[in-house]
Amino acid sequence: MTAALRLDDDLALIDAGGANLGSVRYALARLGVQPRLVRDADELGMPTRVILPGVGAAGAAMRLLRARGLDTALRASEAPLLGICLGMQLLFESSEEGEVDCLGLIPGRVMRMAGGPGLRVPHMGWNRLTFRVRADDVSPLLDGIDDGAHAYFVHGYAVPVLDCTIAACTHGQPFSAVVAQGRRYGMQFHPERSSQVGLRLLENFLKVPA
């Protein structure tokens, strides 16, 4: 598997305090990519692509981003941006988790998952992706991914299915698994823990025109 980044490309990996930062870096290394770790706004610069991973609570993550000036910097950046897990949720306007305002890059609100009979929350483990686009109009982010492929989830909050949803999942109720709007992308699951499906999704993001 070969990533599309040239040697002069600049992939910024945002340190938002998430425990999945190291595993995302390892997955990118498997694709032959060494991202530049960014901890504050002064370090962001003008990257060709940005990845925002995250695990934990929305409120704590947004406080960290604000304290480091990264909330303003990410809003101003024109580079393609991928949010992973909590990082995807932070792309939206607000979260029910702590009633926190998020980055507001994509319209929508993150809601607590209700679960259902025999279903535990947080939602943990492998689950199926269901495409919400026509077979002849699949997003480049889903190139080479089969409708019905499985990915690995760990989360208790989720984004409802919206116009930006290109793949959904169901755990008691449908929710957004993959979103795309303009140059903003998100994956609610952990691609870095989703075997070859996850690696292909990361590779597809690296091919998004900068």
mmCIF file of C-alpha atoms in Angstrom:
data_model
loop_
_atom_site.group_PDB
_atom_site.id
_atom_site.type_symbol
_atom_site.label_atom_id
_atom_site.label_comp_id
_atom_site.label_asym_id
_atom_site.label_seq_id
_atom_site.Cartn_x
_atom_site.Cartn_y
_atom_site.Cartn_z
ATOM 1 C CA MET A 1 0.000 0.000 0.000
ATOM 2 C CA THR A 2 1.566 3.286 -1.080
ATOM 3 C CA ALA A 3 0.467 6.695 0.158
ATOM 4 C CA ALA A 4 0.069 9.607 -2.214
ATOM 5 C CA LEU A 5 2.093 12.173 -0.262
ATOM 6 C CA ARG A 6 5.162 13.504 -2.013
ATOM 7 C CA LEU A 7 8.329 14.145 -0.032
ATOM 8 C CA ASP A 8 7.572 17.879 -0.003
ATOM 9 C CA ASP A 9 4.042 17.419 1.357
ATOM 10 C CA ASP A 10 3.366 18.452 4.939
ATOM 11 C CA LEU A 11 0.904 16.420 7.001
ATOM 12 C CA ALA A 12 0.118 18.058 10.348
ATOM 13 C CA LEU A 13 -1.003 15.725 13.147
ATOM 14 C CA ILE A 14 -2.717 17.685 15.920
ATOM 15 C CA ASP A 15 -1.962 16.782 19.530
ATOM 16 C CA ALA A 16 -5.356 17.294 21.198
ATOM 17 C CA GLY A 17 -4.437 15.188 24.218
ATOM 18 C CA GLY A 18 -5.983 11.991 22.848
ATOM 19 C CA ALA A 19 -4.623 8.578 23.745
ATOM 20 C CA ASN A 20 -4.855 7.482 20.095
ATOM 21 C CA LEU A 21 -2.160 9.893 18.913
ATOM 22 C CA GLY A 22 0.573 7.253 18.963
ATOM 23 C CA SER A 23 -1.507 4.617 17.202
ATOM 24 C CA VAL A 24 -2.442 7.083 14.446
ATOM 25 C CA ARG A 25 1.247 7.935 13.964
ATOM 26 C CA TYR A 26 2.057 4.219 13.740
ATOM 27 C CA ALA A 27 -0.688 3.630 11.150
ATOM 28 C CA LEU A 28 0.627 6.520 9.054
ATOM 29 C CA ALA A 29 4.146 5.113 9.336
ATOM 30 C CA ARG A 30 2.835 1.854 7.882
ATOM 31 C CA LEU A 31 1.763 3.932 4.880
ATOM 32 C CA GLY A 32 5.246 5.410 4.608
ATOM 33 C CA VAL A 33 4.218 8.803 5.985
ATOM 34 C CA GLN A 34 5.877 10.706 8.835
ATOM 35 C CA PRO A 35 3.500 13.460 9.997
ATOM 36 C CA ARG A 36 4.597 16.641 11.721
ATOM 37 C CA LEU A 37 3.293 16.736 15.297
ATOM 38 C CA VAL A 38 1.561 20.048 16.079
ATOM 39 C CA ARG A 39 0.879 21.116 19.677
ATOM 40 C CA ASP A 40 -0.058 24.785 19.282
ATOM 41 C CA ALA A 41 -1.168 27.338 16.706
ATOM 42 C CA ASP A 42 2.338 28.669 16.087
ATOM 43 C CA GLU A 43 3.432 25.222 14.919
ATOM 44 C CA LEU A 44 0.563 24.667 12.478
ATOM 45 C CA GLY A 45 1.817 26.853 9.638
ATOM 46 C CA MET A 46 0.363 26.023 6.223
ATOM 47 C CA PRO A 47 0.232 22.215 5.973
ATOM 48 C CA THR A 48 -1.057 20.394 2.907
ATOM 49 C CA ARG A 49 -3.290 18.171 5.102
ATOM 50 C CA VAL A 50 -4.322 18.016 8.756
ATOM 51 C CA ILE A 51 -5.411 15.096 10.955
ATOM 52 C CA LEU A 52 -7.176 15.747 14.269
ATOM 53 C CA PRO A 53 -7.341 12.541 16.359
ATOM 54 C CA GLY A 54 -8.994 12.371 19.749
ATOM 55 C CA VAL A 55 -10.131 10.145 22.597
ATOM 56 C CA GLY A 56 -11.874 11.360 25.735
ATOM 57 C CA ALA A 57 -14.299 14.156 26.541
ATOM 58 C CA ALA A 58 -15.278 16.969 24.180
ATOM 59 C CA GLY A 59 -15.026 19.652 26.856
ATOM 60 C CA ALA A 60 -11.470 18.799 27.853
ATOM 61 C CA ALA A 61 -10.352 18.560 24.222
ATOM 62 C CA MET A 62 -11.879 21.919 23.292
ATOM 63 C CA ARG A 63 -10.316 23.592 26.346
ATOM 64 C CA LEU A 64 -6.925 22.304 25.251
ATOM 65 C CA LEU A 65 -7.425 23.458 21.645
ATOM 66 C CA ARG A 66 -8.505 26.923 22.815
ATOM 67 C CA ALA A 67 -5.637 27.224 25.282
ATOM 68 C CA ARG A 68 -3.164 26.493 22.484
ATOM 69 C CA GLY A 69 -4.909 28.690 19.907
ATOM 70 C CA LEU A 70 -5.587 25.683 17.711
ATOM 71 C CA ASP A 71 -9.348 26.267 17.559
ATOM 72 C CA THR A 72 -8.828 29.531 15.673
ATOM 73 C CA ALA A 73 -5.989 28.117 13.585
ATOM 74 C CA LEU A 74 -7.987 25.083 12.471
ATOM 75 C CA ARG A 75 -10.976 27.241 11.535
ATOM 76 C CA ALA A 76 -8.703 29.431 9.416
ATOM 77 C CA SER A 77 -6.855 26.572 7.715
ATOM 78 C CA GLU A 78 -7.836 25.748 4.133
ATOM 79 C CA ALA A 79 -6.052 22.389 4.113
ATOM 80 C CA PRO A 80 -8.063 19.160 3.940
ATOM 81 C CA LEU A 81 -8.833 18.155 7.528
ATOM 82 C CA LEU A 82 -9.655 14.692 8.869
ATOM 83 C CA GLY A 83 -11.138 14.244 12.339
ATOM 84 C CA ILE A 84 -10.879 10.802 13.951
ATOM 85 C CA CYS A 85 -13.239 9.578 16.693
ATOM 86 C CA LEU A 86 -13.560 12.513 19.136
ATOM 87 C CA GLY A 87 -11.682 14.568 16.538
ATOM 88 C CA MET A 88 -14.586 14.046 14.133
ATOM 89 C CA GLN A 89 -17.096 15.164 16.772
ATOM 90 C CA LEU A 90 -15.095 18.340 17.393
ATOM 91 C CA LEU A 91 -15.620 19.378 13.761
ATOM 92 C CA PHE A 92 -19.308 19.988 14.476
ATOM 93 C CA GLU A 93 -21.015 22.962 16.104
ATOM 94 C CA SER A 94 -21.647 21.597 19.577
ATOM 95 C CA SER A 95 -21.732 18.472 21.710
ATOM 96 C CA GLU A 96 -24.282 17.279 24.220
ATOM 97 C CA GLU A 97 -21.315 15.935 26.190
ATOM 98 C CA GLY A 98 -20.804 18.764 28.663
ATOM 99 C CA GLU A 99 -22.894 21.142 26.503
ATOM 100 C CA VAL A 100 -19.721 22.375 24.833
ATOM 101 C CA ASP A 101 -19.277 24.509 21.716
ATOM 102 C CA CYS A 102 -16.992 22.768 19.226
ATOM 103 C CA LEU A 103 -15.126 24.002 16.139
ATOM 104 C CA GLY A 104 -18.249 24.627 14.062
ATOM 105 C CA LEU A 105 -16.664 23.564 10.782
ATOM 106 C CA ILE A 106 -19.629 21.308 9.869
ATOM 107 C CA PRO A 107 -23.262 22.029 10.838
ATOM 108 C CA GLY A 108 -24.677 19.606 13.398
ATOM 109 C CA ARG A 109 -24.700 18.582 17.046
ATOM 110 C CA VAL A 110 -23.132 15.558 18.732
ATOM 111 C CA MET A 111 -25.658 13.584 20.800
ATOM 112 C CA ARG A 112 -25.394 10.970 23.532
ATOM 113 C CA MET A 113 -26.073 7.467 22.220
ATOM 114 C CA ALA A 114 -29.228 5.868 23.594
ATOM 115 C CA GLY A 115 -28.305 2.260 22.938
ATOM 116 C CA GLY A 116 -31.225 -0.177 23.117
ATOM 117 C CA PRO A 117 -32.276 -3.614 24.397
ATOM 118 C CA GLY A 118 -29.142 -5.682 24.855
ATOM 119 C CA LEU A 119 -26.931 -2.845 23.548
ATOM 120 C CA ARG A 120 -24.359 -1.246 25.788
ATOM 121 C CA VAL A 121 -23.139 2.328 25.708
ATOM 122 C CA PRO A 122 -20.332 3.133 25.098
ATOM 123 C CA HIS A 123 -20.488 1.416 21.736
ATOM 124 C CA MET A 124 -17.340 -0.718 21.577
ATOM 125 C CA GLY A 125 -16.161 -3.173 18.951
ATOM 126 C CA TRP A 126 -16.518 -3.955 15.260
ATOM 127 C CA ASN A 127 -19.562 -2.751 13.344
ATOM 128 C CA ARG A 128 -20.702 -2.425 9.760
ATOM 129 C CA LEU A 129 -20.423 0.666 7.543
ATOM 130 C CA THR A 130 -23.419 1.393 5.310
ATOM 131 C CA PHE A 131 -22.880 3.732 2.378
ATOM 132 C CA ARG A 132 -25.291 6.620 1.933
ATOM 133 C CA VAL A 133 -24.210 7.549 -1.592
ATOM 134 C CA ARG A 134 -25.038 5.986 -4.950
ATOM 135 C CA ALA A 135 -22.734 3.255 -6.197
ATOM 136 C CA ASP A 136 -21.711 5.479 -9.121
ATOM 137 C CA ASP A 137 -21.106 8.505 -6.882
ATOM 138 C CA VAL A 138 -19.023 7.096 -4.025
ATOM 139 C CA SER A 139 -16.837 9.656 -2.261
ATOM 140 C CA PRO A 140 -13.103 9.328 -2.973
ATOM 141 C CA LEU A 141 -12.717 8.774 0.774
ATOM 142 C CA LEU A 142 -14.515 5.434 0.350
ATOM 143 C CA ASP A 143 -12.595 4.333 -2.749
ATOM 144 C CA GLY A 144 -11.760 0.636 -2.502
ATOM 145 C CA ILE A 145 -13.984 0.132 0.548
ATOM 146 C CA ASP A 146 -16.904 -2.297 0.279
ATOM 147 C CA ASP A 147 -20.372 -1.265 1.366
ATOM 148 C CA GLY A 148 -20.821 -3.306 4.541
ATOM 149 C CA ALA A 149 -17.132 -3.297 5.524
ATOM 150 C CA HIS A 150 -16.411 -3.410 9.242
ATOM 151 C CA ALA A 151 -14.580 -0.823 11.360
ATOM 152 C CA TYR A 152 -13.663 -0.609 15.031
ATOM 153 C CA PHE A 153 -15.661 1.804 17.233
ATOM 154 C CA VAL A 154 -15.228 3.088 20.811
ATOM 155 C CA HIS A 155 -17.600 5.960 21.684
ATOM 156 C CA GLY A 156 -20.604 6.971 23.753
ATOM 157 C CA TYR A 157 -21.597 10.049 21.726
ATOM 158 C CA ALA A 158 -22.306 10.301 18.014
ATOM 159 C CA VAL A 159 -23.430 12.588 15.219
ATOM 160 C CA PRO A 160 -26.906 11.804 13.815
ATOM 161 C CA VAL A 161 -27.168 10.947 10.123
ATOM 162 C CA LEU A 162 -26.974 14.288 8.288
ATOM 163 C CA ASP A 163 -26.531 15.586 4.740
ATOM 164 C CA CYS A 164 -22.756 15.340 5.244
ATOM 165 C CA THR A 165 -22.948 11.616 6.131
ATOM 166 C CA ILE A 166 -21.416 9.403 3.447
ATOM 167 C CA ALA A 167 -21.392 6.206 5.534
ATOM 168 C CA ALA A 168 -23.549 5.353 8.534
ATOM 169 C CA CYS A 169 -23.570 2.712 11.235
ATOM 170 C CA THR A 170 -26.272 1.460 13.598
ATOM 171 C CA HIS A 171 -26.056 0.809 17.322
ATOM 172 C CA GLY A 172 -29.589 1.123 18.587
ATOM 173 C CA GLN A 173 -30.109 3.935 16.114
ATOM 174 C CA PRO A 174 -28.277 5.035 12.943
ATOM 175 C CA PHE A 175 -25.429 7.522 13.323
ATOM 176 C CA SER A 176 -22.724 9.058 11.150
ATOM 177 C CA ALA A 177 -19.681 6.833 10.693
ATOM 178 C CA VAL A 178 -17.972 8.815 7.904
ATOM 179 C CA VAL A 179 -18.700 12.438 7.015
ATOM 180 C CA ALA A 180 -17.493 14.719 4.252
ATOM 181 C CA GLN A 181 -18.286 18.355 3.581
ATOM 182 C CA GLY A 182 -15.993 20.392 1.395
ATOM 183 C CA ARG A 183 -12.473 19.766 2.666
ATOM 184 C CA ARG A 184 -13.667 18.592 6.087
ATOM 185 C CA TYR A 185 -13.796 14.833 6.687
ATOM 186 C CA GLY A 186 -14.479 12.670 9.711
ATOM 187 C CA MET A 187 -14.422 9.033 10.815
ATOM 188 C CA GLN A 188 -16.224 8.155 14.054
ATOM 189 C CA PHE A 189 -14.409 4.829 14.298
ATOM 190 C CA HIS A 190 -10.678 4.286 14.701
ATOM 191 C CA PRO A 191 -9.128 3.698 11.259
ATOM 192 C CA GLU A 192 -5.795 3.034 12.959
ATOM 193 C CA ARG A 193 -7.416 0.016 14.677
ATOM 194 C CA SER A 194 -9.570 -1.120 11.751
ATOM 195 C CA SER A 195 -7.080 -3.358 9.935
ATOM 196 C CA GLN A 196 -6.760 -3.015 6.142
ATOM 197 C CA VAL A 197 -10.071 -1.139 5.862
ATOM 198 C CA GLY A 198 -8.761 1.569 8.160
ATOM 199 C CA LEU A 199 -5.424 1.810 6.386
ATOM 200 C CA ARG A 200 -7.171 2.175 3.035
ATOM 201 C CA LEU A 201 -9.370 4.967 4.423
ATOM 202 C CA LEU A 202 -6.309 6.826 5.730
ATOM 203 C CA GLU A 203 -4.569 6.331 2.397
ATOM 204 C CA ASN A 204 -7.623 7.716 0.605
ATOM 205 C CA PHE A 205 -7.467 10.852 2.759
ATOM 206 C CA LEU A 206 -3.797 11.257 1.872
ATOM 207 C CA LYS A 207 -4.850 11.290 -1.796
ATOM 208 C CA VAL A 208 -7.338 14.124 -1.330
ATOM 209 C CA PRO A 209 -6.075 17.056 -3.436
ATOM 210 C CA ALA A 210 -4.369 19.634 -1.254
#
